Amino acid sequence: MYIPMKCPNCGKRVFDASGIHPVEQPVEISLKCPHCRRIVEVPIAPHMCLPPRKGGTLVQSVNR
């Protein structure tokens, strides 16, 4: 399952991660947010995941 990650600037979805692994230093992805148009660094960490959507058919699984 894919986990939607949020932009640290605007809080909207910027990309999907395939999983989150418990590490001391999470991997950071630098990209241009399609919503706010800023270059942001998004850590692949549980606190950057978007909450599940109501009524959605996708199931999110966070690997811990």
Short mmCIF file of C-alpha atoms in Angstrom, two decimals:
data_model
loop_
_atom_site.label_atom_id
_atom_site.label_comp_id
_atom_site.label_asym_id
_atom_site.label_seq_id
_atom_site.Cartn_x
_atom_site.Cartn_y
_atom_site.Cartn_z
CA MET A 1 0.00 0.00 0.00
CA TYR A 2 1.12 3.52 -0.66
CA ILE A 3 1.28 6.19 2.02
CA PRO A 4 0.53 9.80 0.97
CA MET A 5 3.13 12.25 2.28
CA LYS A 6 2.33 15.90 2.98
CA CYS A 7 4.19 19.09 2.10
CA PRO A 8 5.76 20.72 5.19
CA ASN A 9 4.85 24.13 3.75
CA CYS A 10 1.20 23.85 2.62
CA GLY A 11 0.19 20.49 4.16
CA LYS A 12 -1.16 19.02 0.92
CA ARG A 13 -0.16 15.71 -0.69
CA VAL A 14 3.12 15.86 -2.63
CA PHE A 15 3.93 12.20 -3.28
CA ASP A 16 3.30 8.63 -2.13
CA ALA A 17 5.82 6.53 -0.22
CA SER A 18 5.86 2.75 -0.41
CA GLY A 19 6.73 2.34 3.28
CA ILE A 20 8.27 3.85 6.39
CA HIS A 21 11.13 2.12 8.13
CA PRO A 22 12.24 2.81 11.72
CA VAL A 23 15.61 4.55 11.45
CA GLU A 24 17.31 7.30 13.44
CA GLN A 25 17.84 9.53 10.39
CA PRO A 26 14.88 9.31 7.96
CA VAL A 27 15.45 9.72 4.25
CA GLU A 28 14.55 13.21 2.99
CA ILE A 29 13.20 13.82 -0.50
CA SER A 30 13.71 17.26 -2.08
CA LEU A 31 11.11 18.21 -4.67
CA LYS A 32 8.94 21.03 -5.94
CA CYS A 33 5.48 20.90 -4.39
CA PRO A 34 2.80 20.80 -7.11
CA HIS A 35 0.47 22.91 -4.93
CA CYS A 36 2.54 25.72 -3.36
CA ARG A 37 5.31 25.61 -6.05
CA ARG A 38 8.13 25.74 -3.49
CA ILE A 39 11.10 23.41 -3.26
CA VAL A 40 10.65 21.47 -0.02
CA GLU A 41 12.44 18.65 1.81
CA VAL A 42 10.04 15.96 2.99
CA PRO A 43 11.34 13.34 5.46
CA ILE A 44 9.93 9.83 5.04
CA ALA A 45 8.66 9.70 8.62
CA PRO A 46 5.31 8.92 10.31
CA HIS A 47 4.69 12.54 11.31
CA MET A 48 4.67 13.57 7.63
CA CYS A 49 1.91 11.12 6.61
CA LEU A 50 -1.52 12.42 5.70
CA PRO A 51 -4.43 11.04 7.74
CA PRO A 52 -6.68 8.45 6.06
CA ARG A 53 -9.47 9.91 3.93
CA LYS A 54 -13.07 9.25 4.90
CA GLY A 55 -14.95 7.13 2.40
CA GLY A 56 -11.81 6.20 0.51
CA THR A 57 -11.13 2.72 -0.78
CA LEU A 58 -7.35 2.79 -0.26
CA VAL A 59 -5.97 1.34 2.95
CA GLN A 60 -2.86 2.93 4.41
CA SER A 61 -0.32 0.80 6.21
CA VAL A 62 2.56 2.32 8.11
CA ASN A 63 5.47 -0.08 8.56
CA ARG A 64 6.87 0.29 12.06
#
